[in-house]
Tab-separated table of C-alpha atoms and ligand atoms in Angstrom:
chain	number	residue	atom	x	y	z
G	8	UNK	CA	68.537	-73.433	-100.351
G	9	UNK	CA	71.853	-71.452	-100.778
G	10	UNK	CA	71.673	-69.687	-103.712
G	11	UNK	CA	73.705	-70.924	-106.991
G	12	UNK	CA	76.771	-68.760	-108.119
G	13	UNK	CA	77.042	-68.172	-111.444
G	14	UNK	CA	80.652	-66.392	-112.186
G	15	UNK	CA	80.535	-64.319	-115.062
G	16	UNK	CA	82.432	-64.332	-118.321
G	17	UNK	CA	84.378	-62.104	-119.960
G	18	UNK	CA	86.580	-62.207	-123.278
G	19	UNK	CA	89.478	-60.005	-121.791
G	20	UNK	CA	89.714	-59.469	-117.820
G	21	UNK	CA	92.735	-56.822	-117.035
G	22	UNK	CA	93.887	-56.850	-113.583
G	23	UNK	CA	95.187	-53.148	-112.637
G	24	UNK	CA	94.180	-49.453	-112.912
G	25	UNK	CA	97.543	-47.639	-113.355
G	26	UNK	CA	99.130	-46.458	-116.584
G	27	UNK	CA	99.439	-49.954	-117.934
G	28	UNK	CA	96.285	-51.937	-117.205
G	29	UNK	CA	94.313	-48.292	-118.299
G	30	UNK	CA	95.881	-48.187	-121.674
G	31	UNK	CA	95.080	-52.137	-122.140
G	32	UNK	CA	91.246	-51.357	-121.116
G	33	UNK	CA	91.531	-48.582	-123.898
G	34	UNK	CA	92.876	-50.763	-126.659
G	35	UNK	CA	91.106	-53.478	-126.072
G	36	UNK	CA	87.490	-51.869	-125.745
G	37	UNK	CA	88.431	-50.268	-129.081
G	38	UNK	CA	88.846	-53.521	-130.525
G	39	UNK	CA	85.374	-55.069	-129.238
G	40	UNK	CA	87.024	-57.102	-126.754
G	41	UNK	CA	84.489	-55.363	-123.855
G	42	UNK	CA	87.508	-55.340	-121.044
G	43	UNK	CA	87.035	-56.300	-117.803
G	44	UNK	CA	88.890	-54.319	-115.100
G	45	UNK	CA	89.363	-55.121	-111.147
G	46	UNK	CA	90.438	-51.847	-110.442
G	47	UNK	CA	91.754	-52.963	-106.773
G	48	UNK	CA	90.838	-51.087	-103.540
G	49	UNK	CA	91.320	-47.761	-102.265
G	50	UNK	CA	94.955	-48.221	-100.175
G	51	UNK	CA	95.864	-46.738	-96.947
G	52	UNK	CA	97.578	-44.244	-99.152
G	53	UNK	CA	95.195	-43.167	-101.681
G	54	UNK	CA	91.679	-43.200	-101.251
G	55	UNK	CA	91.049	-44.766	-105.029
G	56	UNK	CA	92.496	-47.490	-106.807
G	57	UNK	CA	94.744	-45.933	-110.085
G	58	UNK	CA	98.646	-46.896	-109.410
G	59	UNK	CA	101.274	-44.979	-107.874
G	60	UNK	CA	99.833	-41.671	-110.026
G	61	UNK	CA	97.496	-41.770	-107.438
G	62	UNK	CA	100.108	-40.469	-104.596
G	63	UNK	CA	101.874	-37.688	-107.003
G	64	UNK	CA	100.833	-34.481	-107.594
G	65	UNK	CA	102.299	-32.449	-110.592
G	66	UNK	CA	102.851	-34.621	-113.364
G	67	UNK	CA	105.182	-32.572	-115.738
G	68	UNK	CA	106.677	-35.374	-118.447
G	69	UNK	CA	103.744	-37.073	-119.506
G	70	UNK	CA	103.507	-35.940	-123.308
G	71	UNK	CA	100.219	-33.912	-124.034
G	72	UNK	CA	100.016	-31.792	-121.145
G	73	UNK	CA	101.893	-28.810	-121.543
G	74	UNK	CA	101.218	-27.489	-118.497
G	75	UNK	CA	101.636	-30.281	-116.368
G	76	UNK	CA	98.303	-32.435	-114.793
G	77	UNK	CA	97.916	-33.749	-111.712
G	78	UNK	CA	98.648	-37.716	-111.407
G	79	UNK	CA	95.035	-38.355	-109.996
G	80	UNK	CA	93.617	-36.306	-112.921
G	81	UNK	CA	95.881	-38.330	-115.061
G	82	UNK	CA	94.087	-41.471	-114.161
G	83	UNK	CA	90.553	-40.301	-114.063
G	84	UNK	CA	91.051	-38.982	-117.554
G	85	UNK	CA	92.595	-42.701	-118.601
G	86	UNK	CA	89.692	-44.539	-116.320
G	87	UNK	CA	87.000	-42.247	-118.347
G	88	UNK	CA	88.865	-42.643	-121.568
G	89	UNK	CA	88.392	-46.396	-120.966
G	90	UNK	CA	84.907	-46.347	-120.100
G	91	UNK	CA	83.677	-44.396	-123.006
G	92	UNK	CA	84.486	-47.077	-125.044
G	93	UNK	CA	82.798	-49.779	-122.828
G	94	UNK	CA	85.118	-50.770	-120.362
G	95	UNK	CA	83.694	-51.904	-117.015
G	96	UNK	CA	85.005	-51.810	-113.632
G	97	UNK	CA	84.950	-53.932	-110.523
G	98	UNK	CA	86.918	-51.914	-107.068
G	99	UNK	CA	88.041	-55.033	-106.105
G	100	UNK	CA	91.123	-56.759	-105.219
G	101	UNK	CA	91.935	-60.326	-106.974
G	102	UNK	CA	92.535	-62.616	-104.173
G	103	UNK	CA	93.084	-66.075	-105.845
G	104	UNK	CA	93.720	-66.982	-109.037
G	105	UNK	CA	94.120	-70.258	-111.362
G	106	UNK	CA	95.552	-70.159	-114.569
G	107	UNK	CA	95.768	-74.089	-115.335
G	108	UNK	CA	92.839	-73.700	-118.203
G	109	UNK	CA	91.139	-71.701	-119.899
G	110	UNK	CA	88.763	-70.016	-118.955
G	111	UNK	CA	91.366	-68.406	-116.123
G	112	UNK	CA	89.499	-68.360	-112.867
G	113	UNK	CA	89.626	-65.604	-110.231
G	114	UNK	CA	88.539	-64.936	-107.782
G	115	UNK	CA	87.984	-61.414	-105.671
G	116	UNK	CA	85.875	-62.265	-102.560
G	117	UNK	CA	86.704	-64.994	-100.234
G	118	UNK	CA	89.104	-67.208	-101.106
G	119	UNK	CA	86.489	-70.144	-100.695
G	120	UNK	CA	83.543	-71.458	-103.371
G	121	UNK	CA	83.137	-70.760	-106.992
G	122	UNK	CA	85.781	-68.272	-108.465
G	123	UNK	CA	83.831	-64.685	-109.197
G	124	UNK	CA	85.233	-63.921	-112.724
G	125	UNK	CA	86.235	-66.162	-115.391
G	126	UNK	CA	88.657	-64.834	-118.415
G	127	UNK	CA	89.452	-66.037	-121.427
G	128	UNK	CA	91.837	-63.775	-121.795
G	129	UNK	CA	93.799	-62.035	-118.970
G	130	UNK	CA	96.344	-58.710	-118.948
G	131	UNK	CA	98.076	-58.539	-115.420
G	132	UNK	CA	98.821	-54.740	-114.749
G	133	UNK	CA	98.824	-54.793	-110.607
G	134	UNK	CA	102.289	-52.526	-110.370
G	135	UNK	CA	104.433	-52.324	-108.057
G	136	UNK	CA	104.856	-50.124	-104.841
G	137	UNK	CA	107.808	-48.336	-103.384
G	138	UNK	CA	108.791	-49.551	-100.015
G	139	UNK	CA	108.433	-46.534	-97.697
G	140	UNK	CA	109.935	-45.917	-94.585
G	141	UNK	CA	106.425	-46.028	-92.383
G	142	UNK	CA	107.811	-43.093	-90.144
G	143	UNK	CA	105.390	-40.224	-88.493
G	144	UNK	CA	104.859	-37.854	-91.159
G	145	UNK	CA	105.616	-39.929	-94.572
G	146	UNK	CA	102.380	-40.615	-95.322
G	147	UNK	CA	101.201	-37.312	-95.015
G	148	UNK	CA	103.321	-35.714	-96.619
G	149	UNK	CA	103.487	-37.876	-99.793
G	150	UNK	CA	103.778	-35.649	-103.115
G	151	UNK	CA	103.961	-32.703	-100.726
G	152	UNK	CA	107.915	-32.949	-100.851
G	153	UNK	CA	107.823	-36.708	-100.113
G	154	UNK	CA	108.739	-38.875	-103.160
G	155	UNK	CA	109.581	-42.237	-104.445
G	156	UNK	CA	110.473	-41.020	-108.175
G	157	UNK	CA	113.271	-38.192	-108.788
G	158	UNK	CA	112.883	-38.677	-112.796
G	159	UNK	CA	108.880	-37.649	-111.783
G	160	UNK	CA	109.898	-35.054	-108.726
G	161	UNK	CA	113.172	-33.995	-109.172
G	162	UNK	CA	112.163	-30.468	-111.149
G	163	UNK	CA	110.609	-29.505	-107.973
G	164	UNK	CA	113.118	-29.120	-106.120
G	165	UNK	CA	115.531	-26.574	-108.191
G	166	UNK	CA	118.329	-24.889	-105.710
G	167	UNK	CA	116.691	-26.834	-102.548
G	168	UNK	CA	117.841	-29.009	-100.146
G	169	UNK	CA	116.871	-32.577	-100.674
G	170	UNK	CA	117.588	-36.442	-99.048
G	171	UNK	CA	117.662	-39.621	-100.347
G	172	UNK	CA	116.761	-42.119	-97.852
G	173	UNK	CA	118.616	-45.535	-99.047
G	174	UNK	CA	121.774	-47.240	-99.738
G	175	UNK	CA	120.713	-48.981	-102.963
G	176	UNK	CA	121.494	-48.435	-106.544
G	177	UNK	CA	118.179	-46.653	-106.959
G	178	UNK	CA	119.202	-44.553	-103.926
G	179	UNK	CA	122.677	-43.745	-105.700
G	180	UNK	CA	121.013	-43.522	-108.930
G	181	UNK	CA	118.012	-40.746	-107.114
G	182	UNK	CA	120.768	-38.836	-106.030
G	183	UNK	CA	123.145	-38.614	-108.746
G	184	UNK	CA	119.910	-37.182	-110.860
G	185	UNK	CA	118.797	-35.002	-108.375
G	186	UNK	CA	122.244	-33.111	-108.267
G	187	UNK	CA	120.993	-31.665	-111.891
G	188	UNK	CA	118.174	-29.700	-109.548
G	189	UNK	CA	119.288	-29.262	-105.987
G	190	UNK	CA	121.186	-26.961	-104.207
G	191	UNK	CA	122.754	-30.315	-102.441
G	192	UNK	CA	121.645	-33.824	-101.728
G	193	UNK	CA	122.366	-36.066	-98.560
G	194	UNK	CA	122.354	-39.546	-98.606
G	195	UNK	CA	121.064	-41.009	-95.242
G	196	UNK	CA	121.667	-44.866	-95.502
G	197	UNK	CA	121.434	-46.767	-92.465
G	198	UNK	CA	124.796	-48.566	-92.397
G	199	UNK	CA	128.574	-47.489	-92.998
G	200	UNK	CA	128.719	-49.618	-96.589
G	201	UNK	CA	126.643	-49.075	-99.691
G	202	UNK	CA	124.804	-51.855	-101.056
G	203	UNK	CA	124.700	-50.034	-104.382
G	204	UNK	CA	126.990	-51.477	-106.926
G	205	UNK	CA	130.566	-50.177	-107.316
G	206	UNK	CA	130.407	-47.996	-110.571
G	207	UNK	CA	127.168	-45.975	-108.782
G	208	UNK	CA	129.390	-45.766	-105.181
G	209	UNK	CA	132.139	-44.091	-107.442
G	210	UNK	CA	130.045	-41.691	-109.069
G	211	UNK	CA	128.441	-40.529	-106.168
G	212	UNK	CA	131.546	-40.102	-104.429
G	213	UNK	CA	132.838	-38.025	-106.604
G	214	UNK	CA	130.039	-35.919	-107.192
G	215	UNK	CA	130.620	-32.362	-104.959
G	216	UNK	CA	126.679	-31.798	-104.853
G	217	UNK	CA	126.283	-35.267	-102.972
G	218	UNK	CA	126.996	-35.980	-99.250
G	219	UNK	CA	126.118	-39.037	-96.826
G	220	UNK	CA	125.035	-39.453	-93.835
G	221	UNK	CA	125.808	-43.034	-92.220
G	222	UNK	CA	124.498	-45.007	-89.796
G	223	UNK	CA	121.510	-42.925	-89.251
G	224	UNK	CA	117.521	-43.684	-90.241
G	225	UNK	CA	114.818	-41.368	-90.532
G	226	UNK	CA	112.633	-41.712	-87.964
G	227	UNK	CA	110.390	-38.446	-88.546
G	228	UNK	CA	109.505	-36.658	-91.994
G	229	UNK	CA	108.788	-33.037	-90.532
G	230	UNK	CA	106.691	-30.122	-91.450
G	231	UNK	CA	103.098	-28.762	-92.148
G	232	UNK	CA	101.651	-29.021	-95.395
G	233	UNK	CA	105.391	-29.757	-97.176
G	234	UNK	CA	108.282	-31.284	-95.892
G	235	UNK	CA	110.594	-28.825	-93.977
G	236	UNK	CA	112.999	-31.205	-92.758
G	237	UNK	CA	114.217	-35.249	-91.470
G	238	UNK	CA	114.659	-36.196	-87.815
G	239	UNK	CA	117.483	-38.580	-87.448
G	240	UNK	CA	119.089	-41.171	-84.813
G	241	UNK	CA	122.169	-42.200	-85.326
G	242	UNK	CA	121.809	-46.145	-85.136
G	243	UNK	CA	125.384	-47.116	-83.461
G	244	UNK	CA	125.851	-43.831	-81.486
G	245	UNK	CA	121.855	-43.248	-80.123
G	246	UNK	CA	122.452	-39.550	-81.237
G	247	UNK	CA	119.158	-37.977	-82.117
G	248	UNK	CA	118.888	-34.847	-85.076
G	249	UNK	CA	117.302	-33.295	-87.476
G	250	UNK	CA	117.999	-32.022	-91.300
G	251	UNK	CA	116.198	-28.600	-92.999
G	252	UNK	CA	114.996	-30.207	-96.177
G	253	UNK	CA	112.303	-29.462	-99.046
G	254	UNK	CA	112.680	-32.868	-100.480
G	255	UNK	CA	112.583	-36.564	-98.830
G	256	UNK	CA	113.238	-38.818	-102.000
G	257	UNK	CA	112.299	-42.663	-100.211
G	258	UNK	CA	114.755	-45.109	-102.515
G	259	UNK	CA	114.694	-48.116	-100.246
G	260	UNK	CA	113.652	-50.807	-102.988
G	261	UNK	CA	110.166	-51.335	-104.769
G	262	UNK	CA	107.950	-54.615	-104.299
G	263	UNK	CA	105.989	-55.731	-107.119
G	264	UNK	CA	102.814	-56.738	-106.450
G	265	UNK	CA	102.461	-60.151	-107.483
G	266	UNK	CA	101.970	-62.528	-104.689
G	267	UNK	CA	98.529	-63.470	-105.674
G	268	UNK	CA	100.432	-65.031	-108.960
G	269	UNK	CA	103.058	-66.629	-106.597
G	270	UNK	CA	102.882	-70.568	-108.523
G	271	UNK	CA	101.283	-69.715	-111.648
G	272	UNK	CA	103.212	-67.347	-113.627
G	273	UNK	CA	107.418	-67.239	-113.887
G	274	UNK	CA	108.610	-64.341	-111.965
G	275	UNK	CA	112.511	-63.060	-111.164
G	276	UNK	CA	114.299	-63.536	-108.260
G	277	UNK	CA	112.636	-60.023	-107.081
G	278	UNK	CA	108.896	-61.175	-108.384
G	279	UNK	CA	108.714	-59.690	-111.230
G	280	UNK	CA	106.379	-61.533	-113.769
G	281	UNK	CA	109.213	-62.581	-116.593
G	282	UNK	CA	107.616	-61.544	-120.415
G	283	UNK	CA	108.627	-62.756	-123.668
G	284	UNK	CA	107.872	-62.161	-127.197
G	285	UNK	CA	106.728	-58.439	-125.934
G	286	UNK	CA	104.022	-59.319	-123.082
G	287	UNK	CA	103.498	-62.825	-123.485
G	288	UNK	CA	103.586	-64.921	-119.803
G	289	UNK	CA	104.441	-68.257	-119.470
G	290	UNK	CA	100.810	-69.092	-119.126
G	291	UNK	CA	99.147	-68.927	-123.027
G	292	UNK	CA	96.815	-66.436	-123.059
G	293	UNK	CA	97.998	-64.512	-119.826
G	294	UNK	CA	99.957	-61.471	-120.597
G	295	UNK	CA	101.875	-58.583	-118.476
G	296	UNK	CA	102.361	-54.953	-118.667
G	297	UNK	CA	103.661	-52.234	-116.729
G	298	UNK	CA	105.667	-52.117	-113.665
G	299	UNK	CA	104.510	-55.463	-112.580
G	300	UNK	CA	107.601	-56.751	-115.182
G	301	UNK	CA	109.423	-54.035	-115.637
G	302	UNK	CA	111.661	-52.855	-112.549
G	303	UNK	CA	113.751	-50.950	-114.889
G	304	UNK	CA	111.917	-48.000	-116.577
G	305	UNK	CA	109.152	-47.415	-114.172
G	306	UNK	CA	107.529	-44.401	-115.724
G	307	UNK	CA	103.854	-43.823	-116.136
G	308	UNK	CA	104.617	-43.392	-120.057
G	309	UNK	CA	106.348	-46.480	-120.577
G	310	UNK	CA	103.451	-48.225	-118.540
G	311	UNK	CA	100.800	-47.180	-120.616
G	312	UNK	CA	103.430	-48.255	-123.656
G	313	UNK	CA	103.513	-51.930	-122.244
G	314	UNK	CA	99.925	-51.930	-121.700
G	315	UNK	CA	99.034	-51.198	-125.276
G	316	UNK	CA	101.178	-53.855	-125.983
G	317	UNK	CA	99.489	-56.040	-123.986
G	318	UNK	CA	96.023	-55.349	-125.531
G	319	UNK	CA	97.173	-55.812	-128.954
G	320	UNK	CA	99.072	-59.199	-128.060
G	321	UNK	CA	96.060	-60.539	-126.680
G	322	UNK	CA	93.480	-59.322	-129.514
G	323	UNK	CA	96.088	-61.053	-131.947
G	324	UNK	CA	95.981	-63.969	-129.864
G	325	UNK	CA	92.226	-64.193	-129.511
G	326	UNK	CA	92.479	-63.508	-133.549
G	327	UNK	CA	94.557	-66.529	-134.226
G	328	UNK	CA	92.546	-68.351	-132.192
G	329	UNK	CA	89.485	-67.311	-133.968
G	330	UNK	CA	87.583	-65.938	-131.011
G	331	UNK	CA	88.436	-62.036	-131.848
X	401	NAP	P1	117.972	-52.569	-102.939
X	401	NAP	O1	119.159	-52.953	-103.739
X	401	NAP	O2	117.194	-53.618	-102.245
X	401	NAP	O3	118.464	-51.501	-101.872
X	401	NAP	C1	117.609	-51.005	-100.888
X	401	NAP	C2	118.408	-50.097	-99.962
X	401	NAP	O4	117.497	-49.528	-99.048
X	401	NAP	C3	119.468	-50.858	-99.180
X	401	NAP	O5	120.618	-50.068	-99.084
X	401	NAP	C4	118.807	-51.044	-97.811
X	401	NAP	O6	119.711	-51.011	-96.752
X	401	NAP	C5	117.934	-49.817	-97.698
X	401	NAP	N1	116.758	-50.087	-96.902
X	401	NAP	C6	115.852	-51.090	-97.026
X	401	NAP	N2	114.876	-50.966	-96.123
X	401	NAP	C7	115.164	-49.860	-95.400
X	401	NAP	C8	114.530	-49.201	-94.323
X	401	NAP	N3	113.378	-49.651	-93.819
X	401	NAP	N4	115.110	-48.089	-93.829
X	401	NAP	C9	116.242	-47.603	-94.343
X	401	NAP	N5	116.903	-48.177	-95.379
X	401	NAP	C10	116.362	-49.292	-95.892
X	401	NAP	O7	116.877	-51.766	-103.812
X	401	NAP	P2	117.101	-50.796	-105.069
X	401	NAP	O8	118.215	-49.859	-104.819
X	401	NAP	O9	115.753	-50.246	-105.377
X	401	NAP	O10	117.522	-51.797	-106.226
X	401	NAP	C11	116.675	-52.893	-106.590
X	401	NAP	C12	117.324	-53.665	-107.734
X	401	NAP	O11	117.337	-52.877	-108.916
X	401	NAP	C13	118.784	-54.012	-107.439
X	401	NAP	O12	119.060	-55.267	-108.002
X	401	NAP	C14	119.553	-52.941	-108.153
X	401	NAP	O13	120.858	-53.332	-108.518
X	401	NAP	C15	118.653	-52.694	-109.355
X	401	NAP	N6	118.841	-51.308	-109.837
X	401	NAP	C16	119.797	-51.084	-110.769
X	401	NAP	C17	120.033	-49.796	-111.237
X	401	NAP	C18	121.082	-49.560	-112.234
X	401	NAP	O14	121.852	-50.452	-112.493
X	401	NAP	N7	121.137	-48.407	-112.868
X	401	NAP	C19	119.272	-48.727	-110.740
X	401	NAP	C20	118.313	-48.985	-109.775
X	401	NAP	C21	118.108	-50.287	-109.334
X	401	NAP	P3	120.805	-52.188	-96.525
X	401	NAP	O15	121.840	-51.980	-97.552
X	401	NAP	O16	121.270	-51.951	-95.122
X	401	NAP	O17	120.024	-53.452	-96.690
């Protein structure tokens, strides 16, 4: 006989371990909702689920910590914060989900069968990633002079050397803030023509501290424990090179990470789940927080702001539908 599966239950499922889906499990288990998190899988990255924290080191703007705190210590101390006030955890990924009725069905092992989890309520927090280059080197040397966040990183790098690896507004925008730290900042973009938009080309044109490199793509991120410099080619020309550098800043576009929603929540022309009415979804009952919606702001404060938002729209939805 093959044995029955029961999925189980719960009031309020959260999908997502970084700032955002964190703060929700906090809220919300200090409301009695008993919050469900699938924490996703450890990442070829990071060997824990927990967000893009996960791959910085010194955290240095998060209000609280004077002295700074490491971005993995940052997310144990929200994952234990959560689970002193009840919230469980599943390290799984969602792989299917169906939001047609309630209760929302999802499911996290194969994609065949009986969904796992059922929700009555559900907070997507999955984030987004930074596309990185995938060169020899990047991986390694992630938060070890390898960054995908100047407003985070930036500080580091007072009167060094840095690059910005991109041709992008966020690449423009990177650089333009990193001039307030660096000794000087090159642009590598691998054409001769920005994509970034016009009023961003001008300003980094005119800024003395900023300089480009055309043509050209990183092919190496070098040094030994911290970046010490870039090697180069030279896309039209073949001409191979390398840059002395503290800082690789990797501004080649973020992806968020919603294709498991792709068909049953709105998203932007970039994926991005659309919100309303603070977190709302266009599925009642399914709400959004943190960088999965917001491409703008990106920071791990502003995350956890959106997720608290989150938990209280969906107590005050449970509440007005008298199941709080
Ligand atoms: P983006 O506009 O997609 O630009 C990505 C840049 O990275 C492009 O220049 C692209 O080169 C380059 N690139 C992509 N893959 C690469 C690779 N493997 N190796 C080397 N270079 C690579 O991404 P974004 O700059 O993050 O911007 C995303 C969206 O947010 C845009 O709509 C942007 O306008 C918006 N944004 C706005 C602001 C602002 O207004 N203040 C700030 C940031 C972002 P190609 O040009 O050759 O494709």
């Amino acid at each position: 006989m093959p044995e029955t599966h029961q999925p189980e239950t719960h009031q309020v499922v959260i999908l997502g371990s970084g700032p955002a889906g964190l703060t929700a499990a906090i809220y919300t288990a200090r409301a009695n909702l008993a919050p469900f998190v699938i924490e996703g899988e450890p990442s070829s990255t990071s060997d824990q689920p927990g967000g893009q924290l996960m791959l910085t080191t010194e955290v240095e703007n998060y209000p609280g910590f004077v002295e700074g705190v490491l971005g993995p210590d940052l997310m144990t101390q929200f994952r234990d914060q959560a689970a002193r006030f009840g919230a469980q955890f599943l390290t799984r990924k969602a792989k299917r989900v169906d939001f047609s009725s309630r209760p929302f069905r999802i499911w996290t092992e194969s994609t065949e069968g009986e969904p796992d989890i059922l929700a009555q309520v559900l907070i997507v927090a999955t984030g987004a990633r930074a596309v990185m280059l995938n060169v020899p080197g990047e991986a390694e040397l992630i938060g070890h002079g390898v960054s995908t966040c100047a407003t985070c990183d930036g500080f580091f790098f007072r009167n060094q050397k840095i690059v910005v690896v991109g041709g992008g507004d966020s690449a423009l925008e990177e650089a333009s803030f990193l001039t307030r730290f660096g000794e000087s900042v090159t642009v590598v973009h691998r054409r001769k023509e920005l994509r970034a938009s016009k009023i961003m080309q001008d300003r980094a044109f005119a800024n003395d501290k900023i300089d480009f490199i055309w043509d050209s793509v990183v092919t190496e991120v070098l040094g030994d424990g911290k970046v010490s410099g870039v090697a180069l080619t030279n896309i039209v020309t073949g001409e191979q090179s390398t840059l002395d550098t503290s800082g690789v800043f990797v501004a080649i576009g973020h992806v968020p990470n919603t294709s498991v929603f792709a068909g049953e929540l709105d998203m932007d022309e970039n994926g991005y789940i659309k919100t309303t009415d603070g977190t709302r979804t266009n599925v009642d009952g399914v709400f959004a927080c943190g960088d999965v919606q917001d491409h703008i702001y990106r920071q791990a404060i502003t995350s956890a702001g959106s997720g608290c938002m989150a938990a209280i729209d969906a107590e005050r939805w449970l509440e007005a539908k008298g199941e709080a």
